[in-house]
mmCIF file of C-alpha atoms and ligand atoms in Angstrom:
data_model
loop_
_atom_site.group_PDB
_atom_site.id
_atom_site.type_symbol
_atom_site.label_atom_id
_atom_site.label_comp_id
_atom_site.label_asym_id
_atom_site.label_seq_id
_atom_site.Cartn_x
_atom_site.Cartn_y
_atom_site.Cartn_z
ATOM 1 C CA MET A 184 -106.658 5.802 87.738
ATOM 2 C CA SER A 185 -108.400 2.554 86.842
ATOM 3 C CA THR A 186 -106.842 -0.926 87.147
ATOM 4 C CA ARG A 187 -108.109 -2.048 83.751
ATOM 5 C CA THR A 188 -105.334 -2.540 81.164
ATOM 6 C CA LYS A 189 -105.098 0.638 79.122
ATOM 7 C CA LEU A 190 -105.827 0.389 75.416
ATOM 8 C CA ILE A 191 -104.463 2.794 72.815
ATOM 9 C CA ALA A 192 -105.914 2.385 69.334
ATOM 10 C CA GLY A 193 -104.668 4.362 66.341
ATOM 11 C CA ASN A 194 -107.294 5.090 63.699
ATOM 12 C CA TRP A 195 -105.403 5.885 60.517
ATOM 13 C CA LYS A 196 -108.625 6.630 58.619
ATOM 14 C CA MET A 197 -108.035 6.872 54.830
ATOM 15 C CA ASN A 198 -104.328 7.645 55.183
ATOM 16 C CA LEU A 199 -101.135 5.851 54.120
ATOM 17 C CA THR A 200 -100.544 3.183 51.521
ATOM 18 C CA SER A 201 -99.787 -0.352 52.589
ATOM 19 C CA ALA A 202 -96.024 0.272 52.182
ATOM 20 C CA GLU A 203 -96.161 3.569 54.101
ATOM 21 C CA GLY A 204 -98.201 1.915 56.832
ATOM 22 C CA ALA A 205 -95.661 -0.889 57.148
ATOM 23 C CA ALA A 206 -92.877 1.681 57.587
ATOM 24 C CA ARG A 207 -94.874 3.539 60.290
ATOM 25 C CA VAL A 208 -95.488 0.358 62.235
ATOM 26 C CA GLU A 209 -91.814 -0.621 62.027
ATOM 27 C CA SER A 210 -90.929 2.755 63.504
ATOM 28 C CA PHE A 211 -92.992 2.406 66.699
ATOM 29 C CA ILE A 212 -93.405 -1.346 67.158
ATOM 30 C CA GLN A 213 -90.408 -1.777 69.476
ATOM 31 C CA HIS A 214 -91.495 1.028 71.730
ATOM 32 C CA ALA A 215 -95.080 -0.259 71.836
ATOM 33 C CA GLU A 216 -93.936 -3.813 72.602
ATOM 34 C CA SER A 217 -91.764 -2.563 75.467
ATOM 35 C CA LYS A 218 -94.879 -1.209 77.227
ATOM 36 C CA GLU A 219 -96.203 -4.534 78.406
ATOM 37 C CA ASP A 220 -98.942 -3.018 80.546
ATOM 38 C CA VAL A 221 -100.606 -1.205 77.618
ATOM 39 C CA ASP A 222 -102.551 -2.826 74.762
ATOM 40 C CA VAL A 223 -101.699 -1.115 71.474
ATOM 41 C CA VAL A 224 -103.848 -1.473 68.338
ATOM 42 C CA VAL A 225 -103.398 -0.059 64.835
ATOM 43 C CA CYS A 226 -106.416 0.347 62.558
ATOM 44 C CA PRO A 227 -105.136 0.903 58.998
ATOM 45 C CA PRO A 228 -107.252 1.025 55.833
ATOM 46 C CA TYR A 229 -108.420 -2.438 54.697
ATOM 47 C CA LEU A 230 -105.797 -2.711 51.963
ATOM 48 C CA ALA A 231 -102.957 -2.505 54.491
ATOM 49 C CA LEU A 232 -104.344 -5.318 56.668
ATOM 50 C CA PRO A 233 -102.610 -8.235 54.857
ATOM 51 C CA LYS A 234 -99.160 -6.631 55.038
ATOM 52 C CA LEU A 235 -99.550 -5.447 58.634
ATOM 53 C CA SER A 236 -100.950 -8.823 59.602
ATOM 54 C CA GLU A 237 -97.627 -10.362 58.479
ATOM 55 C CA ILE A 238 -95.558 -7.760 60.342
ATOM 56 C CA LEU A 239 -97.590 -8.065 63.549
ATOM 57 C CA LYS A 240 -97.915 -11.848 63.488
ATOM 58 C CA TYR A 241 -95.750 -12.383 66.575
ATOM 59 C CA SER A 242 -96.176 -8.926 68.078
ATOM 60 C CA SER A 243 -98.141 -7.749 71.112
ATOM 61 C CA VAL A 244 -99.339 -4.885 68.897
ATOM 62 C CA LYS A 245 -102.776 -5.852 67.595
ATOM 63 C CA LEU A 246 -104.474 -5.198 64.307
ATOM 64 C CA GLY A 247 -107.810 -3.434 63.952
ATOM 65 C CA ALA A 248 -110.136 -2.588 61.062
ATOM 66 C CA GLN A 249 -112.098 0.625 60.673
ATOM 67 C CA ASP A 250 -115.434 -0.899 59.703
ATOM 68 C CA VAL A 251 -117.103 -4.210 58.811
ATOM 69 C CA PHE A 252 -120.220 -5.459 57.034
ATOM 70 C CA TRP A 253 -122.512 -7.677 59.110
ATOM 71 C CA LEU A 254 -123.089 -10.616 56.745
ATOM 72 C CA ASP A 255 -120.472 -13.270 56.033
ATOM 73 C CA SER A 256 -120.682 -13.195 52.238
ATOM 74 C CA GLY A 257 -122.940 -12.334 49.337
ATOM 75 C CA ALA A 258 -123.740 -9.684 46.753
ATOM 76 C CA TYR A 259 -122.644 -6.633 48.761
ATOM 77 C CA THR A 260 -120.308 -4.776 46.435
ATOM 78 C CA GLY A 261 -117.465 -2.997 48.158
ATOM 79 C CA ASN A 262 -118.020 -4.464 51.621
ATOM 80 C CA VAL A 263 -115.770 -6.566 53.845
ATOM 81 C CA SER A 264 -117.094 -9.145 56.317
ATOM 82 C CA ALA A 265 -115.966 -10.167 59.803
ATOM 83 C CA ARG A 266 -115.139 -13.565 58.329
ATOM 84 C CA GLN A 267 -112.732 -11.875 55.902
ATOM 85 C CA LEU A 268 -111.168 -9.787 58.705
ATOM 86 C CA TYR A 269 -110.713 -12.930 60.783
ATOM 87 C CA GLU A 270 -108.612 -14.448 58.000
ATOM 88 C CA PHE A 271 -106.041 -11.679 58.560
ATOM 89 C CA CYS A 272 -105.989 -12.022 62.359
ATOM 90 C CA VAL A 273 -107.829 -8.760 62.921
ATOM 91 C CA ASP A 274 -108.492 -8.495 66.661
ATOM 92 C CA TYR A 275 -110.380 -5.189 66.873
ATOM 93 C CA CYS A 276 -112.789 -3.280 64.664
ATOM 94 C CA ILE A 277 -114.079 0.277 64.992
ATOM 95 C CA VAL A 278 -117.858 0.448 64.636
ATOM 96 C CA GLY A 279 -120.093 3.495 64.377
ATOM 97 C CA HIS A 280 -117.427 6.142 63.985
ATOM 98 C CA SER A 281 -119.108 9.530 63.672
ATOM 99 C CA GLU A 282 -117.566 9.949 60.225
ATOM 100 C CA ARG A 283 -119.762 7.004 59.173
ATOM 101 C CA ARG A 284 -122.858 7.679 61.218
ATOM 102 C CA GLY A 285 -125.963 9.452 60.097
ATOM 103 C CA ARG A 286 -128.274 8.663 62.917
ATOM 104 C CA PHE A 287 -131.355 6.777 61.729
ATOM 105 C CA GLY A 288 -130.450 7.879 58.242
ATOM 106 C CA VAL A 289 -130.619 11.554 59.201
ATOM 107 C CA MET A 290 -127.385 13.458 58.759
ATOM 108 C CA GLU A 291 -127.093 15.260 62.063
ATOM 109 C CA VAL A 292 -123.352 15.686 62.135
ATOM 110 C CA PRO A 293 -121.887 18.870 60.688
ATOM 111 C CA GLU A 294 -120.973 18.430 57.057
ATOM 112 C CA SER A 295 -117.321 18.984 57.837
ATOM 113 C CA THR A 296 -117.293 15.834 59.983
ATOM 114 C CA VAL A 297 -118.916 13.870 57.172
ATOM 115 C CA GLY A 298 -122.054 11.801 57.387
ATOM 116 C CA TYR A 299 -121.492 10.228 53.985
ATOM 117 C CA PHE A 300 -122.044 6.636 54.973
ATOM 118 C CA GLY A 301 -125.462 6.545 56.581
ATOM 119 C CA GLU A 302 -124.451 4.289 59.468
ATOM 120 C CA THR A 303 -127.458 3.745 61.726
ATOM 121 C CA ASP A 304 -127.757 2.406 65.267
ATOM 122 C CA GLU A 305 -129.334 -0.691 63.743
ATOM 123 C CA THR A 306 -126.397 -1.406 61.410
ATOM 124 C CA ILE A 307 -124.013 -0.758 64.294
ATOM 125 C CA ASN A 308 -125.818 -3.419 66.316
ATOM 126 C CA LEU A 309 -125.619 -5.923 63.428
ATOM 127 C CA LYS A 310 -121.908 -5.216 63.001
ATOM 128 C CA ILE A 311 -121.217 -5.744 66.706
ATOM 129 C CA GLN A 312 -123.038 -9.106 66.618
ATOM 130 C CA ALA A 313 -121.061 -10.150 63.512
ATOM 131 C CA LEU A 314 -117.762 -9.272 65.209
ATOM 132 C CA PHE A 315 -118.684 -11.216 68.364
ATOM 133 C CA LYS A 316 -119.327 -14.266 66.189
ATOM 134 C CA TYR A 317 -115.671 -14.195 65.074
ATOM 135 C CA GLY A 318 -114.224 -13.229 68.455
ATOM 136 C CA ILE A 319 -113.232 -9.763 67.196
ATOM 137 C CA ASN A 320 -113.383 -6.899 69.709
ATOM 138 C CA PRO A 321 -115.725 -4.128 68.543
ATOM 139 C CA ILE A 322 -114.688 -0.583 69.456
ATOM 140 C CA MET A 323 -118.075 1.119 69.391
ATOM 141 C CA CYS A 324 -117.983 4.898 69.056
ATOM 142 C CA VAL A 325 -120.612 7.010 70.773
ATOM 143 C CA GLY A 326 -120.764 10.763 71.140
ATOM 144 C CA GLU A 327 -122.805 13.900 70.783
ATOM 145 C CA THR A 328 -122.644 16.708 68.235
ATOM 146 C CA LEU A 329 -122.021 20.276 69.345
ATOM 147 C CA ALA A 330 -125.715 21.110 68.880
ATOM 148 C CA GLU A 331 -126.715 18.179 71.090
ATOM 149 C CA ARG A 332 -124.238 19.213 73.780
ATOM 150 C CA GLU A 333 -125.461 22.791 73.720
ATOM 151 C CA ALA A 334 -129.050 21.575 74.020
ATOM 152 C CA GLY A 335 -128.087 19.616 77.166
ATOM 153 C CA LYS A 336 -128.739 16.286 75.443
ATOM 154 C CA THR A 337 -125.290 14.682 75.731
ATOM 155 C CA ASP A 338 -126.224 11.903 78.173
ATOM 156 C CA GLU A 339 -129.570 11.186 76.534
ATOM 157 C CA VAL A 340 -127.977 10.848 73.066
ATOM 158 C CA ILE A 341 -125.228 8.533 74.301
ATOM 159 C CA CYS A 342 -127.615 6.308 76.285
ATOM 160 C CA ALA A 343 -129.805 5.953 73.186
ATOM 161 C CA GLN A 344 -126.746 4.998 71.107
ATOM 162 C CA LEU A 345 -125.741 2.385 73.703
ATOM 163 C CA ALA A 346 -129.255 0.956 73.985
ATOM 164 C CA ALA A 347 -129.602 0.519 70.224
ATOM 165 C CA GLY A 348 -126.022 -0.574 69.530
ATOM 166 C CA LEU A 349 -125.978 -3.160 72.320
ATOM 167 C CA LYS A 350 -129.509 -4.457 71.814
ATOM 168 C CA GLY A 351 -129.678 -8.201 72.419
ATOM 169 C CA VAL A 352 -126.025 -8.455 73.486
ATOM 170 C CA HIS A 353 -125.420 -11.123 76.122
ATOM 171 C CA PRO A 354 -123.302 -10.239 79.214
ATOM 172 C CA ALA A 355 -120.955 -13.134 78.358
ATOM 173 C CA GLU A 356 -120.048 -11.394 75.078
ATOM 174 C CA MET A 357 -119.120 -8.161 76.800
ATOM 175 C CA HIS A 358 -115.524 -9.233 77.510
ATOM 176 C CA LEU A 359 -114.835 -8.439 73.854
ATOM 177 C CA PHE A 360 -116.575 -5.071 73.880
ATOM 178 C CA VAL A 361 -114.783 -1.722 73.964
ATOM 179 C CA ALA A 362 -116.590 1.631 74.051
ATOM 180 C CA ALA A 363 -115.122 4.879 72.770
ATOM 181 C CA TYR A 364 -116.554 8.197 73.846
ATOM 182 C CA GLU A 365 -115.878 10.508 70.922
ATOM 183 C CA PRO A 366 -117.615 13.874 71.128
ATOM 184 C CA VAL A 367 -118.167 14.713 67.459
ATOM 185 C CA TRP A 368 -117.104 18.329 67.990
ATOM 186 C CA ALA A 369 -113.692 17.213 69.297
ATOM 187 C CA ILE A 370 -112.705 14.973 66.382
ATOM 188 C CA GLY A 371 -109.968 16.351 64.194
ATOM 189 C CA THR A 372 -110.732 19.861 65.415
ATOM 190 C CA GLY A 373 -107.997 20.298 68.017
ATOM 191 C CA LYS A 374 -110.774 20.967 70.593
ATOM 192 C CA VAL A 375 -110.233 18.375 73.280
ATOM 193 C CA CYS A 376 -113.029 17.652 75.747
ATOM 194 C CA ASP A 377 -112.103 18.713 79.275
ATOM 195 C CA ALA A 378 -110.679 15.624 81.081
ATOM 196 C CA ASP A 379 -113.163 15.869 83.970
ATOM 197 C CA GLU A 380 -116.102 16.083 81.608
ATOM 198 C CA ALA A 381 -114.794 13.234 79.413
ATOM 199 C CA ASN A 382 -114.375 11.150 82.565
ATOM 200 C CA ARG A 383 -117.902 12.002 83.714
ATOM 201 C CA VAL A 384 -119.350 10.813 80.395
ATOM 202 C CA CYS A 385 -117.236 7.631 80.439
ATOM 203 C CA GLY A 386 -118.480 6.980 83.996
ATOM 204 C CA MET A 387 -122.039 7.487 82.773
ATOM 205 C CA ILE A 388 -121.425 4.903 80.011
ATOM 206 C CA ARG A 389 -120.129 2.459 82.644
ATOM 207 C CA THR A 390 -123.199 3.033 84.816
ATOM 208 C CA TRP A 391 -125.464 2.455 81.812
ATOM 209 C CA ILE A 392 -123.747 -0.908 81.160
ATOM 210 C CA ALA A 393 -124.053 -1.859 84.855
ATOM 211 C CA GLU A 394 -127.747 -1.053 84.916
ATOM 212 C CA ASN A 395 -128.675 -2.478 81.531
ATOM 213 C CA ILE A 396 -126.291 -5.375 80.942
ATOM 214 C CA GLU A 397 -124.280 -6.491 83.963
ATOM 215 C CA VAL A 398 -122.339 -4.957 86.854
ATOM 216 C CA GLU A 399 -119.308 -7.205 86.311
ATOM 217 C CA ALA A 400 -119.210 -6.372 82.599
ATOM 218 C CA ALA A 401 -119.375 -2.679 83.483
ATOM 219 C CA ASN A 402 -116.430 -2.958 85.864
ATOM 220 C CA ASP A 403 -114.313 -4.784 83.295
ATOM 221 C CA VAL A 404 -115.257 -2.963 80.089
ATOM 222 C CA ARG A 405 -112.708 -0.598 78.633
ATOM 223 C CA ILE A 406 -113.987 2.839 77.772
ATOM 224 C CA LEU A 407 -111.736 4.974 75.613
ATOM 225 C CA TYR A 408 -111.791 8.687 74.972
ATOM 226 C CA GLY A 409 -111.271 9.946 71.422
ATOM 227 C CA GLY A 410 -111.050 13.434 69.975
ATOM 228 C CA SER A 411 -107.837 15.408 69.486
ATOM 229 C CA VAL A 412 -105.766 13.257 71.863
ATOM 230 C CA LYS A 413 -102.124 14.355 71.696
ATOM 231 C CA PRO A 414 -98.941 13.821 73.730
ATOM 232 C CA GLY A 415 -99.665 17.094 75.539
ATOM 233 C CA ASN A 416 -103.098 16.119 76.890
ATOM 234 C CA ALA A 417 -102.833 12.314 77.105
ATOM 235 C CA ALA A 418 -101.495 12.053 80.676
ATOM 236 C CA GLU A 419 -104.306 14.160 82.114
ATOM 237 C CA ILE A 420 -106.930 12.122 80.254
ATOM 238 C CA PHE A 421 -105.412 8.801 81.380
ATOM 239 C CA GLY A 422 -105.145 9.950 84.984
ATOM 240 C CA THR A 423 -108.930 9.835 85.409
ATOM 241 C CA SER A 424 -110.981 7.058 87.040
ATOM 242 C CA ASP A 425 -113.135 5.923 84.123
ATOM 243 C CA ILE A 426 -111.078 6.475 80.974
ATOM 244 C CA ASP A 427 -109.154 3.347 79.997
ATOM 245 C CA GLY A 428 -107.257 4.612 76.982
ATOM 246 C CA ALA A 429 -107.739 6.454 73.731
ATOM 247 C CA LEU A 430 -108.860 6.164 70.152
ATOM 248 C CA VAL A 431 -106.339 8.366 68.410
ATOM 249 C CA GLY A 432 -106.794 9.793 64.917
ATOM 250 C CA GLY A 433 -104.402 12.455 63.650
ATOM 251 C CA ALA A 434 -101.667 11.847 66.236
ATOM 252 C CA SER A 435 -101.554 8.122 65.426
ATOM 253 C CA LEU A 436 -100.052 8.995 62.033
ATOM 254 C CA LYS A 437 -96.961 10.478 63.686
ATOM 255 C CA PRO A 438 -94.884 7.666 65.215
ATOM 256 C CA GLU A 439 -93.249 9.911 67.831
ATOM 257 C CA ASP A 440 -96.616 11.314 68.961
ATOM 258 C CA PHE A 441 -98.241 7.896 69.014
ATOM 259 C CA SER A 442 -95.323 6.489 71.039
ATOM 260 C CA ALA A 443 -95.591 9.383 73.490
ATOM 261 C CA ILE A 444 -99.323 8.706 73.959
ATOM 262 C CA VAL A 445 -98.572 5.014 74.567
ATOM 263 C CA SER A 446 -95.974 6.055 77.165
ATOM 264 C CA ALA A 447 -98.497 8.355 78.861
ATOM 265 C CA ALA A 448 -100.834 5.393 79.275
HETATM 266 P P1 PGA B 654 -108.570 12.810 66.119
HETATM 267 O O1 PGA B 654 -109.575 11.659 65.656
HETATM 268 O O2 PGA B 654 -107.672 12.209 67.167
HETATM 269 O O3 PGA B 654 -107.849 13.208 64.879
HETATM 270 O O4 PGA B 654 -109.411 13.904 66.696
HETATM 271 C C1 PGA B 654 -110.112 10.743 66.577
HETATM 272 C C2 PGA B 654 -111.008 9.775 65.867
HETATM 273 O O5 PGA B 654 -111.627 10.154 64.859
HETATM 274 O O6 PGA B 654 -111.135 8.615 66.269
#
C-alpha cells in the first residue's frame, strides 16, 4: 500500500440534474468528510457546478469538472474554459476520458464506448496546460482498448498517450497532476481489470514519469484506477503498491456504494 493520500473521484457523466446532484452530495458528504485521510472529489455535469460549489464551499470534499476547453474565452460555442471553472472553485478536471477520445481523430474505441467527441492527444495536452495555469488538478485518463490489449500493445499505447499529453510539462507543475489508468474495455462493462495487472500498469505509468519528467514527481504523483470499481473490488485494488485511488463512474451515483468505496480507501 502506498503512502500517498488516496483520492476517490466520482465521475457522474451526463447524469443527475443540479437539484438531484445536490441531494446526492448531501447524502454522502458527512461520511466523506469523516475520512480525513482520503481526498474525495465529485465531478458533476457543468450545470451542477454552481450549486455544488455553494454546498461544498467549506467542505473537504472537492469539486471537479468532466472536461474543459483550452482557451480562456472567445467564439467557441458550447465550450467552458478553465477560467470559468476557476470562478466556481473547481479543483479537479477530468481530461481525455475515453468517452471523449478518438485518438488522432481516428475512432478506435468500440462504438458502444463512444468516440463522439474527437478528443486528441494534442487537445488533451492543451487542456492540461490550461488547467495548470489556473491551479486546477487535471485527472488525465489513459488506457487501451480491448483490441490493443489483445495485440500486446497496452504499454506502448499508454506511453504514447503520456508522452503526447504531458508534452512540455514542467516538473514543478506535476504536483497538480493526477493520472487515471482506465482500460477502455473495463469502463461501464462490469469487467474489472485484475488488481495485479492494474497495479502493474500504474507502476509502468510511474516509471514513465520518473524517466521522462522527474523521479520526485513520479514518487508523489497519484495514479488512479478506473473501470467498474465497486464496493466489492475496491479494497483489493487499493491494497496494491501503485494504485492511489479510483475514478468511479456508475458506482459514484449510488451514495451508499460511493461511501463504501471511500471507506475502502
Ligand atoms: P465505471 O466508469 O466505473 O462506470 O466503469 C469509470 C469511468 O468512466 O471513469
